[in-house]
Amino acid sequence: MRVSLVDRHVGFLHALRGAGIPVSVAEGLDAAAALRVIEMGDRELLKATYAATLVKKPSYRPGFDVLFDLWFPPSTSGLYGAPRDDLQEATPQQLRDELARLLANGGDEEMRQFARAMVERYGRQPAGPGRQNWFSYSVMRALSPETLIARLLEGIERGTLHEKRARTHISAKIRQFETEVASDVRRRIAEDSGIEKIAKSAVRPPLDQIDFLRATKQDLSDLRREVYPLARRLATRLAIKHRHGKQGRLDFRRTVRASLQTGGVPLTTHFKPPRPHKPELVVLCDTSDSVSSFAHFTLLLTYALKEQFTKVRAFGFVDTVDEITRFFAPGADFLDAVTRLASEADMTRFGRTNYGHAFERFAEKYGDAIGPRTSLLILGDARSNYQPPAADTLKRLAGRARHAHWLNPEPRAQWDTGDSVASGYGAIVPMRECRNVAQLAEFIEDLN
């Protein structure tokens, strides 16, 4: 069934929103208005127009590119070129020779057409009467582009700058070929199964919306660049909240000078601006296996916060608690710190999370860490394996702090299910759902 341009536009916007890429109604209208003044047959211009009006952050661009290729594929209406049918008769060796040429100095459109032809030849696998599946791996296995690197580097002196540049160029072209193959496979699956169905599984959430509890090691590594700006903003917000309603010391000279206008009566008093200062922070985080990815992120956040606060003390716990500040000394490598923490910190006795025991041990050993100038930040899922919650102990600790906040990585709908005591703890320390960077940013913005 042929899809109209309006339906394609609306479906594309809906798919972007479904993938976690925020697109407002106004931005959708801006994109539609921009389409009226460009040449619709120029696919790259069409893509650039949509990107300029809809994509607000670099982290949203990969998902946008995938969805654009699904909703505006190169083969639509035959506007963007056809696959090279002549390659269907070539021998495997001829195809590898052609791929080697493209890896060396092929253009983008040549690479795109070659990839489409290879998917047509190697990517199709029967799946029953009248049905077929499409796969990228069968294309890559048939052509093995990585094995062409040595051939393309023949005659270049090893270890030279020229060899390094050539290797980098070839590797980038191989990644381009893999991307084009994957894109065409997705397009063909979408033609068979429907664009909406494949769009839901083809795009990973933007980095700031990846669930902490499902984050991969690579995700956590990528999140490092997102954490430091948030740490600075958190420090600033807590400092503002710390000073809210407070005035500086009396400015005696300005007050006396102003009183000369009223016969020496100081009707107006002047105060010096409050001295800027960094707040103190205590971080208490659950490091158990059940929230391992979130724990990794909270340790990363703690590492970043060390640079923003006058004093940061960090404590980790499973069923007992230990101070882990020493692992995040200035200049320490974060990954080394996490490795040392796992092997040296005393945070577990039996390996099962026990919030109540951890709070009691914290109050007993480190209670003096919290004072009237301290902000207390607790990070964990509030699941205590049906052990006594020690709510009174937590209440005493929170009462000593100037501010207390709890960030919970579980969806709010799962709070108070099973062994969760989220509402009980939340009645003592304000608890916020914090499943991703976007929610962490919202929490920071809401501090006032």
Short mmCIF file of C-alpha atoms in Angstrom, two decimals:
data_model
loop_
_atom_site.label_atom_id
_atom_site.label_comp_id
_atom_site.label_asym_id
_atom_site.label_seq_id
_atom_site.Cartn_x
_atom_site.Cartn_y
_atom_site.Cartn_z
CA MET A 1 0.00 0.00 0.00
CA ARG A 2 1.39 3.38 -1.00
CA VAL A 3 1.76 5.80 1.92
CA SER A 4 1.10 9.51 1.35
CA LEU A 5 3.73 12.06 2.29
CA VAL A 6 1.49 13.43 5.06
CA ASP A 7 1.00 9.96 6.57
CA ARG A 8 4.72 9.30 6.28
CA HIS A 9 5.51 12.61 8.00
CA VAL A 10 3.06 11.96 10.85
CA GLY A 11 4.24 8.37 11.27
CA PHE A 12 7.87 9.50 11.36
CA LEU A 13 7.16 12.02 14.13
CA HIS A 14 5.23 9.38 16.10
CA ALA A 15 8.14 6.92 15.73
CA LEU A 16 10.62 9.52 16.98
CA ARG A 17 8.53 10.13 20.08
CA GLY A 18 8.14 6.39 20.61
CA ALA A 19 11.93 6.03 20.53
CA GLY A 20 12.35 8.61 23.28
CA ILE A 21 13.32 11.50 21.00
CA PRO A 22 11.21 14.46 22.15
CA VAL A 23 9.37 16.21 19.31
CA SER A 24 6.79 18.85 20.16
CA VAL A 25 3.75 19.73 18.06
CA ALA A 26 5.36 23.07 17.20
CA GLU A 27 8.55 21.36 16.00
CA GLY A 28 6.49 18.99 13.85
CA LEU A 29 4.77 21.98 12.25
CA ASP A 30 8.13 23.69 11.70
CA ALA A 31 9.38 20.58 9.90
CA ALA A 32 6.26 20.45 7.72
CA ALA A 33 6.67 24.14 6.82
CA ALA A 34 10.33 23.59 5.93
CA LEU A 35 9.43 20.73 3.57
CA ARG A 36 7.42 23.13 1.44
CA VAL A 37 10.52 25.11 0.42
CA ILE A 38 13.02 22.33 -0.36
CA GLU A 39 13.49 19.95 -3.27
CA MET A 40 11.81 16.77 -2.06
CA GLY A 41 13.74 14.62 -4.52
CA ASP A 42 17.02 15.42 -2.73
CA ARG A 43 17.03 12.82 0.03
CA GLU A 44 20.07 14.22 1.83
CA LEU A 45 18.50 17.67 1.89
CA LEU A 46 15.27 16.15 3.17
CA LYS A 47 17.18 14.41 5.95
CA ALA A 48 19.08 17.58 6.86
CA THR A 49 15.82 19.55 6.99
CA TYR A 50 14.19 17.10 9.37
CA ALA A 51 17.32 16.95 11.52
CA ALA A 52 17.58 20.75 11.76
CA THR A 53 13.97 21.10 12.91
CA LEU A 54 13.58 18.01 15.11
CA VAL A 55 16.92 16.92 16.63
CA LYS A 56 17.91 18.92 19.71
CA LYS A 57 20.83 16.92 21.10
CA PRO A 58 23.71 15.01 19.47
CA SER A 59 22.74 11.88 21.43
CA TYR A 60 19.39 11.82 19.59
CA ARG A 61 20.99 11.72 16.14
CA PRO A 62 21.73 7.95 15.85
CA GLY A 63 18.10 7.05 16.57
CA PHE A 64 16.90 9.76 14.20
CA ASP A 65 19.10 8.38 11.39
CA VAL A 66 17.77 4.85 11.83
CA LEU A 67 14.13 5.96 11.81
CA PHE A 68 14.64 8.31 8.87
CA ASP A 69 16.02 5.43 6.80
CA LEU A 70 12.94 3.37 7.68
CA TRP A 71 10.36 6.04 6.88
CA PHE A 72 12.21 7.55 3.91
CA PRO A 73 14.20 4.62 2.45
CA PRO A 74 16.46 5.18 -0.57
CA SER A 75 14.17 3.09 -2.79
CA THR A 76 11.02 5.13 -2.10
CA SER A 77 9.43 6.11 -5.42
CA GLY A 78 12.67 5.24 -7.17
CA LEU A 79 13.97 8.73 -6.44
CA TYR A 80 17.25 7.82 -4.85
CA GLY A 81 18.81 5.32 -7.22
CA ALA A 82 18.41 1.58 -7.73
CA PRO A 83 20.61 -1.29 -6.55
CA ARG A 84 23.25 -2.57 -8.94
CA ASP A 85 21.66 -5.59 -10.58
CA ASP A 86 24.88 -6.34 -12.50
CA LEU A 87 26.48 -7.49 -9.25
CA GLN A 88 24.03 -10.38 -8.93
CA GLU A 89 25.93 -12.31 -11.65
CA ALA A 90 29.43 -11.57 -10.35
CA THR A 91 31.54 -14.30 -8.76
CA PRO A 92 32.35 -14.13 -5.04
CA GLN A 93 35.94 -13.16 -5.82
CA GLN A 94 34.77 -10.35 -8.12
CA LEU A 95 32.51 -9.08 -5.37
CA ARG A 96 35.39 -9.04 -2.88
CA ASP A 97 37.52 -7.19 -5.43
CA GLU A 98 34.78 -4.60 -5.86
CA LEU A 99 34.42 -4.24 -2.09
CA ALA A 100 38.19 -3.76 -1.78
CA ARG A 101 38.01 -0.96 -4.36
CA LEU A 102 35.18 0.72 -2.47
CA LEU A 103 37.02 0.43 0.83
CA ALA A 104 40.04 2.09 -0.75
CA ASN A 105 38.39 5.02 -2.52
CA GLY A 106 34.70 4.42 -3.14
CA GLY A 107 32.06 7.14 -2.84
CA ASP A 108 29.13 7.08 -0.46
CA GLU A 109 26.51 6.42 -3.15
CA GLU A 110 28.60 3.61 -4.65
CA MET A 111 28.93 2.02 -1.21
CA ARG A 112 25.19 2.34 -0.63
CA GLN A 113 24.28 0.68 -3.92
CA PHE A 114 26.83 -2.09 -3.40
CA ALA A 115 25.47 -2.80 0.10
CA ARG A 116 21.91 -3.01 -1.22
CA ALA A 117 22.98 -5.43 -3.93
CA MET A 118 24.82 -7.62 -1.38
CA VAL A 119 21.76 -7.74 0.86
CA GLU A 120 19.69 -8.80 -2.13
CA ARG A 121 22.19 -11.55 -2.95
CA TYR A 122 23.28 -12.84 0.47
CA GLY A 123 20.88 -11.39 3.05
CA ARG A 124 17.75 -13.32 2.08
CA GLN A 125 16.89 -16.62 3.76
CA PRO A 126 13.65 -18.59 3.25
CA ALA A 127 11.34 -18.78 6.26
CA GLY A 128 8.52 -20.94 4.95
CA PRO A 129 6.09 -20.78 2.03
CA GLY A 130 5.88 -17.24 0.72
CA ARG A 131 8.01 -15.89 3.57
CA GLN A 132 11.60 -14.77 3.88
CA ASN A 133 13.93 -13.36 6.50
CA TRP A 134 16.70 -10.83 6.05
CA PHE A 135 20.01 -10.87 7.94
CA SER A 136 23.13 -8.70 8.07
CA TYR A 137 25.45 -11.38 9.40
CA SER A 138 25.12 -13.57 6.30
CA VAL A 139 26.26 -10.65 4.12
CA MET A 140 29.25 -9.91 6.35
CA ARG A 141 30.17 -13.59 6.54
CA ALA A 142 30.09 -13.96 2.75
CA LEU A 143 32.30 -10.93 2.07
CA SER A 144 34.46 -10.77 5.25
CA PRO A 145 35.58 -7.16 4.76
CA GLU A 146 37.97 -7.31 7.72
CA THR A 147 40.11 -9.84 5.84
CA LEU A 148 40.72 -7.27 3.10
CA ILE A 149 42.67 -4.89 5.33
CA ALA A 150 46.03 -6.63 4.90
CA ARG A 151 45.56 -6.72 1.12
CA LEU A 152 44.78 -3.01 0.99
CA LEU A 153 47.84 -2.15 3.09
CA GLU A 154 50.27 -4.03 0.84
CA GLY A 155 53.18 -1.87 -0.21
CA ILE A 156 52.78 0.56 2.69
CA GLU A 157 55.62 0.58 5.18
CA ARG A 158 54.38 -0.70 8.52
CA GLY A 159 54.48 1.59 11.52
CA THR A 160 54.51 4.79 9.48
CA LEU A 161 52.05 7.64 9.72
CA HIS A 162 50.83 6.81 6.20
CA GLU A 163 50.05 3.23 7.27
CA LYS A 164 48.16 4.46 10.34
CA ARG A 165 46.09 6.86 8.27
CA ALA A 166 45.32 4.21 5.67
CA ARG A 167 44.25 1.71 8.35
CA THR A 168 41.98 4.32 9.98
CA HIS A 169 40.40 5.16 6.61
CA ILE A 170 39.78 1.51 5.74
CA SER A 171 38.29 0.77 9.17
CA ALA A 172 35.93 3.72 8.80
CA LYS A 173 34.83 2.49 5.35
CA ILE A 174 34.20 -0.99 6.75
CA ARG A 175 31.97 0.51 9.44
CA GLN A 176 30.19 2.49 6.73
CA PHE A 177 29.57 -0.70 4.76
CA GLU A 178 28.25 -2.48 7.86
CA THR A 179 25.94 0.47 8.56
CA GLU A 180 24.60 0.50 4.99
CA VAL A 181 23.98 -3.25 5.10
CA ALA A 182 22.16 -3.02 8.44
CA SER A 183 20.08 -0.09 7.15
CA ASP A 184 18.98 -1.96 4.03
CA VAL A 185 18.15 -5.08 6.05
CA ARG A 186 15.94 -3.00 8.34
CA ARG A 187 14.26 -1.44 5.30
CA ARG A 188 13.46 -4.83 3.79
CA ILE A 189 12.15 -6.19 7.10
CA ALA A 190 9.98 -3.09 7.42
CA GLU A 191 8.57 -3.67 3.94
CA ASP A 192 7.63 -7.22 4.93
CA SER A 193 6.48 -6.65 8.51
CA GLY A 194 5.51 -2.98 8.66
CA ILE A 195 7.53 0.07 9.55
CA GLU A 196 5.97 0.52 12.98
CA LYS A 197 6.88 -2.99 14.09
CA ILE A 198 10.55 -2.82 13.15
CA ALA A 199 10.90 0.77 14.40
CA LYS A 200 10.10 -0.32 17.96
CA SER A 201 13.03 -2.73 18.06
CA ALA A 202 15.49 -0.96 15.74
CA VAL A 203 16.26 2.09 17.87
CA ARG A 204 17.90 2.12 21.27
CA PRO A 205 16.77 4.85 23.65
CA PRO A 206 18.88 8.03 23.68
CA LEU A 207 21.74 7.93 26.14
CA ASP A 208 19.97 10.15 28.67
CA GLN A 209 16.94 7.82 28.73
CA ILE A 210 18.69 4.46 29.09
CA ASP A 211 17.46 2.69 32.20
CA PHE A 212 20.26 2.48 34.78
CA LEU A 213 19.21 -1.05 35.76
CA ARG A 214 19.57 -2.22 32.14
CA ALA A 215 22.63 -0.24 31.13
CA THR A 216 25.54 -2.09 29.54
CA LYS A 217 29.20 -1.47 30.33
CA GLN A 218 29.47 0.62 27.17
CA ASP A 219 26.41 2.64 28.17
CA LEU A 220 27.94 3.37 31.56
CA SER A 221 31.19 4.39 29.90
CA ASP A 222 29.33 6.75 27.58
CA LEU A 223 27.42 8.22 30.52
CA ARG A 224 30.62 9.55 32.04
CA ARG A 225 30.49 12.68 29.86
CA GLU A 226 26.88 13.29 30.96
CA VAL A 227 27.63 13.09 34.68
CA TYR A 228 30.06 15.95 35.19
CA PRO A 229 27.71 18.75 34.04
CA LEU A 230 24.99 17.26 36.25
CA ALA A 231 27.35 17.16 39.22
CA ARG A 232 28.12 20.86 38.77
CA ARG A 233 24.41 21.70 38.53
CA LEU A 234 23.61 19.61 41.61
CA ALA A 235 26.29 21.40 43.62
CA THR A 236 24.97 24.78 42.46
CA ARG A 237 21.36 23.91 43.29
CA LEU A 238 22.18 22.65 46.76
CA ALA A 239 24.29 25.75 47.42
CA ILE A 240 21.38 27.99 46.39
CA LYS A 241 19.00 26.00 48.59
CA HIS A 242 21.48 26.20 51.43
CA ARG A 243 21.54 30.01 51.19
CA HIS A 244 17.83 30.48 50.54
CA GLY A 245 16.38 33.14 52.85
CA LYS A 246 19.77 33.94 54.40
CA GLN A 247 21.39 37.36 54.32
CA GLY A 248 25.03 38.21 54.69
CA ARG A 249 26.53 40.09 57.60
CA LEU A 250 25.49 43.69 58.29
CA ASP A 251 27.32 46.20 56.11
CA PHE A 252 27.91 48.84 58.80
CA ARG A 253 29.47 51.49 56.58
CA ARG A 254 26.68 51.44 53.97
CA THR A 255 24.03 51.46 56.70
CA VAL A 256 25.59 54.51 58.44
CA ARG A 257 26.07 56.32 55.13
CA ALA A 258 22.42 55.75 54.20
CA SER A 259 21.28 57.00 57.63
CA LEU A 260 22.73 60.47 56.89
CA GLN A 261 19.78 61.06 54.56
CA THR A 262 17.32 60.44 57.43
CA GLY A 263 18.98 62.51 60.14
CA GLY A 264 21.17 59.71 61.38
CA VAL A 265 18.30 57.28 61.88
CA PRO A 266 19.14 53.92 60.19
CA LEU A 267 15.79 53.34 58.57
CA THR A 268 17.37 51.15 55.90
CA THR A 269 19.88 48.46 56.74
CA HIS A 270 22.33 47.08 54.21
CA PHE A 271 23.91 43.64 54.27
CA LYS A 272 27.00 42.21 52.66
CA PRO A 273 26.40 39.51 50.04
CA PRO A 274 26.60 35.98 51.44
CA ARG A 275 29.99 34.46 50.90
CA PRO A 276 29.88 31.86 48.14
CA HIS A 277 30.65 28.40 49.42
CA LYS A 278 30.38 24.81 48.39
CA PRO A 279 27.99 22.64 50.41
CA GLU A 280 28.95 19.45 52.20
CA LEU A 281 27.57 16.15 50.97
CA VAL A 282 27.16 12.63 52.30
CA VAL A 283 26.33 9.94 49.74
CA LEU A 284 24.95 6.60 50.94
CA CYS A 285 24.54 4.11 48.08
CA ASP A 286 23.35 0.55 47.68
CA THR A 287 26.11 -1.42 45.91
CA SER A 288 24.40 -4.83 45.83
CA ASP A 289 24.21 -7.00 42.71
CA SER A 290 20.48 -6.33 42.30
CA VAL A 291 21.26 -2.74 41.37
CA SER A 292 24.79 -3.26 40.05
CA SER A 293 24.44 -1.01 36.99
CA PHE A 294 22.80 1.72 39.06
CA ALA A 295 25.50 1.32 41.71
CA HIS A 296 28.15 1.76 39.03
CA PHE A 297 26.45 4.95 37.92
CA THR A 298 26.09 6.30 41.46
CA LEU A 299 29.78 5.69 42.08
CA LEU A 300 30.51 7.60 38.90
CA LEU A 301 28.28 10.43 40.14
CA THR A 302 30.07 10.36 43.50
CA TYR A 303 33.40 10.57 41.71
CA ALA A 304 32.22 13.66 39.82
CA LEU A 305 30.68 15.28 42.91
CA LYS A 306 34.01 15.12 44.73
CA GLU A 307 35.20 18.01 42.57
CA GLN A 308 32.15 20.19 43.27
CA PHE A 309 31.74 20.09 47.05
CA THR A 310 33.86 21.34 49.92
CA LYS A 311 33.52 17.97 51.55
CA VAL A 312 32.12 14.72 50.20
CA ARG A 313 31.97 11.50 52.17
CA ALA A 314 30.71 8.44 50.36
CA PHE A 315 29.47 5.21 51.94
CA GLY A 316 28.50 1.95 50.25
CA PHE A 317 26.46 -0.86 51.71
CA VAL A 318 24.89 -4.24 51.04
CA ASP A 319 24.05 -5.64 54.45
CA THR A 320 26.64 -3.57 56.29
CA VAL A 321 28.30 -0.28 55.49
CA ASP A 322 31.79 1.01 54.82
CA GLU A 323 33.19 4.41 53.93
CA ILE A 324 34.44 4.37 50.35
CA THR A 325 35.62 7.99 50.10
CA ARG A 326 39.23 6.83 50.14
CA PHE A 327 38.83 5.09 46.79
CA PHE A 328 37.92 8.36 45.04
CA ALA A 329 40.87 10.52 46.01
CA PRO A 330 41.71 13.42 43.66
CA GLY A 331 43.47 12.17 40.55
CA ALA A 332 42.38 8.56 41.04
CA ASP A 333 41.28 6.65 37.94
CA PHE A 334 37.58 5.84 38.20
CA LEU A 335 37.83 2.27 36.89
CA ASP A 336 40.74 1.50 39.20
CA ALA A 337 38.75 2.94 42.10
CA VAL A 338 35.75 0.71 41.35
CA THR A 339 38.01 -2.34 41.05
CA ARG A 340 39.67 -1.61 44.39
CA LEU A 341 36.32 -0.92 46.01
CA ALA A 342 34.95 -4.32 44.97
CA SER A 343 37.90 -6.17 46.48
CA GLU A 344 38.78 -4.05 49.52
CA ALA A 345 35.61 -2.40 50.85
CA ASP A 346 33.77 -4.01 53.78
CA MET A 347 30.14 -3.68 52.62
CA THR A 348 28.78 -7.21 52.91
CA ARG A 349 28.48 -10.01 55.43
CA PHE A 350 26.07 -12.47 53.80
CA GLY A 351 25.52 -10.86 50.41
CA ARG A 352 21.82 -10.01 50.85
CA THR A 353 20.76 -6.36 51.02
CA ASN A 354 19.70 -5.21 54.47
CA TYR A 355 18.90 -1.50 54.58
CA GLY A 356 17.95 -1.55 58.26
CA HIS A 357 21.23 -3.06 59.41
CA ALA A 358 23.17 -0.76 57.09
CA PHE A 359 21.45 2.34 58.53
CA GLU A 360 22.08 1.19 62.09
CA ARG A 361 25.74 0.47 61.42
CA PHE A 362 26.10 3.82 59.66
CA ALA A 363 24.56 5.66 62.62
CA GLU A 364 26.84 3.77 65.02
CA LYS A 365 30.11 4.19 63.12
CA TYR A 366 29.66 7.30 61.00
CA GLY A 367 26.78 9.25 62.52
CA ASP A 368 28.99 12.31 63.01
CA ALA A 369 29.36 12.59 59.21
CA ILE A 370 25.93 14.26 59.08
CA GLY A 371 25.50 17.75 60.49
CA PRO A 372 23.47 20.92 60.02
CA ARG A 373 25.47 21.92 56.92
CA THR A 374 25.23 18.50 55.28
CA SER A 375 23.08 17.35 52.37
CA LEU A 376 22.31 13.62 52.57
CA LEU A 377 21.81 11.74 49.29
CA ILE A 378 20.65 8.10 49.45
CA LEU A 379 20.68 5.97 46.30
CA GLY A 380 19.03 2.56 46.17
CA ASP A 381 15.90 0.55 45.43
CA ALA A 382 14.67 0.30 49.07
CA ARG A 383 14.42 -3.51 48.87
CA SER A 384 15.59 -4.96 52.16
CA ASN A 385 14.86 -8.70 51.85
CA TYR A 386 12.04 -8.47 54.42
CA GLN A 387 14.46 -7.40 57.17
CA PRO A 388 13.53 -4.75 59.79
CA PRO A 389 13.75 -1.35 58.05
CA ALA A 390 15.16 0.63 61.02
CA ALA A 391 12.94 3.57 60.06
CA ASP A 392 13.57 5.35 63.38
CA THR A 393 17.32 5.29 62.73
CA LEU A 394 16.86 6.75 59.27
CA LYS A 395 14.60 9.45 60.73
CA ARG A 396 17.29 10.47 63.21
CA LEU A 397 19.92 10.63 60.48
CA ALA A 398 17.73 12.65 58.14
CA GLY A 399 16.78 14.99 60.99
CA ARG A 400 20.42 15.94 61.53
CA ALA A 401 20.98 16.88 57.86
CA ARG A 402 20.11 20.22 56.37
CA HIS A 403 18.57 18.44 53.37
CA ALA A 404 17.93 14.75 52.58
CA HIS A 405 16.97 13.16 49.27
CA TRP A 406 16.51 9.57 48.07
CA LEU A 407 16.86 8.50 44.43
CA ASN A 408 15.25 5.15 43.56
CA PRO A 409 16.13 3.45 40.21
CA GLU A 410 12.97 1.33 40.12
CA PRO A 411 9.79 2.42 38.31
CA ARG A 412 7.33 3.95 40.75
CA ALA A 413 4.78 1.26 39.84
CA GLN A 414 7.09 -1.35 41.44
CA TRP A 415 7.49 0.47 44.73
CA ASP A 416 6.01 -1.38 47.73
CA THR A 417 5.87 -4.68 45.81
CA GLY A 418 7.57 -7.73 47.29
CA ASP A 419 10.24 -6.70 49.79
CA SER A 420 10.18 -3.00 48.83
CA VAL A 421 9.61 -0.50 51.66
CA ALA A 422 9.79 2.53 49.39
CA SER A 423 6.77 4.35 50.79
CA GLY A 424 7.90 3.81 54.38
CA TYR A 425 11.32 5.26 53.68
CA GLY A 426 9.80 7.89 51.39
CA ALA A 427 7.71 9.23 54.26
CA ILE A 428 10.97 10.01 56.07
CA VAL A 429 13.23 11.07 53.19
CA PRO A 430 11.60 12.49 50.02
CA MET A 431 12.03 9.77 47.39
CA ARG A 432 12.24 10.33 43.64
CA GLU A 433 12.15 7.85 40.79
CA CYS A 434 15.53 8.13 39.07
CA ARG A 435 15.87 5.54 36.33
CA ASN A 436 17.96 7.51 33.84
CA VAL A 437 19.98 10.68 33.31
CA ALA A 438 16.94 12.62 32.14
CA GLN A 439 15.15 11.97 35.44
CA LEU A 440 18.29 12.86 37.37
CA ALA A 441 18.41 16.17 35.52
CA GLU A 442 14.73 16.78 36.36
CA PHE A 443 15.43 16.09 40.04
CA ILE A 444 18.28 18.62 40.03
CA GLU A 445 16.16 21.25 38.29
CA ASP A 446 13.37 20.80 40.84
CA LEU A 447 15.67 21.62 43.77
CA ASN A 448 14.84 25.12 44.90
#
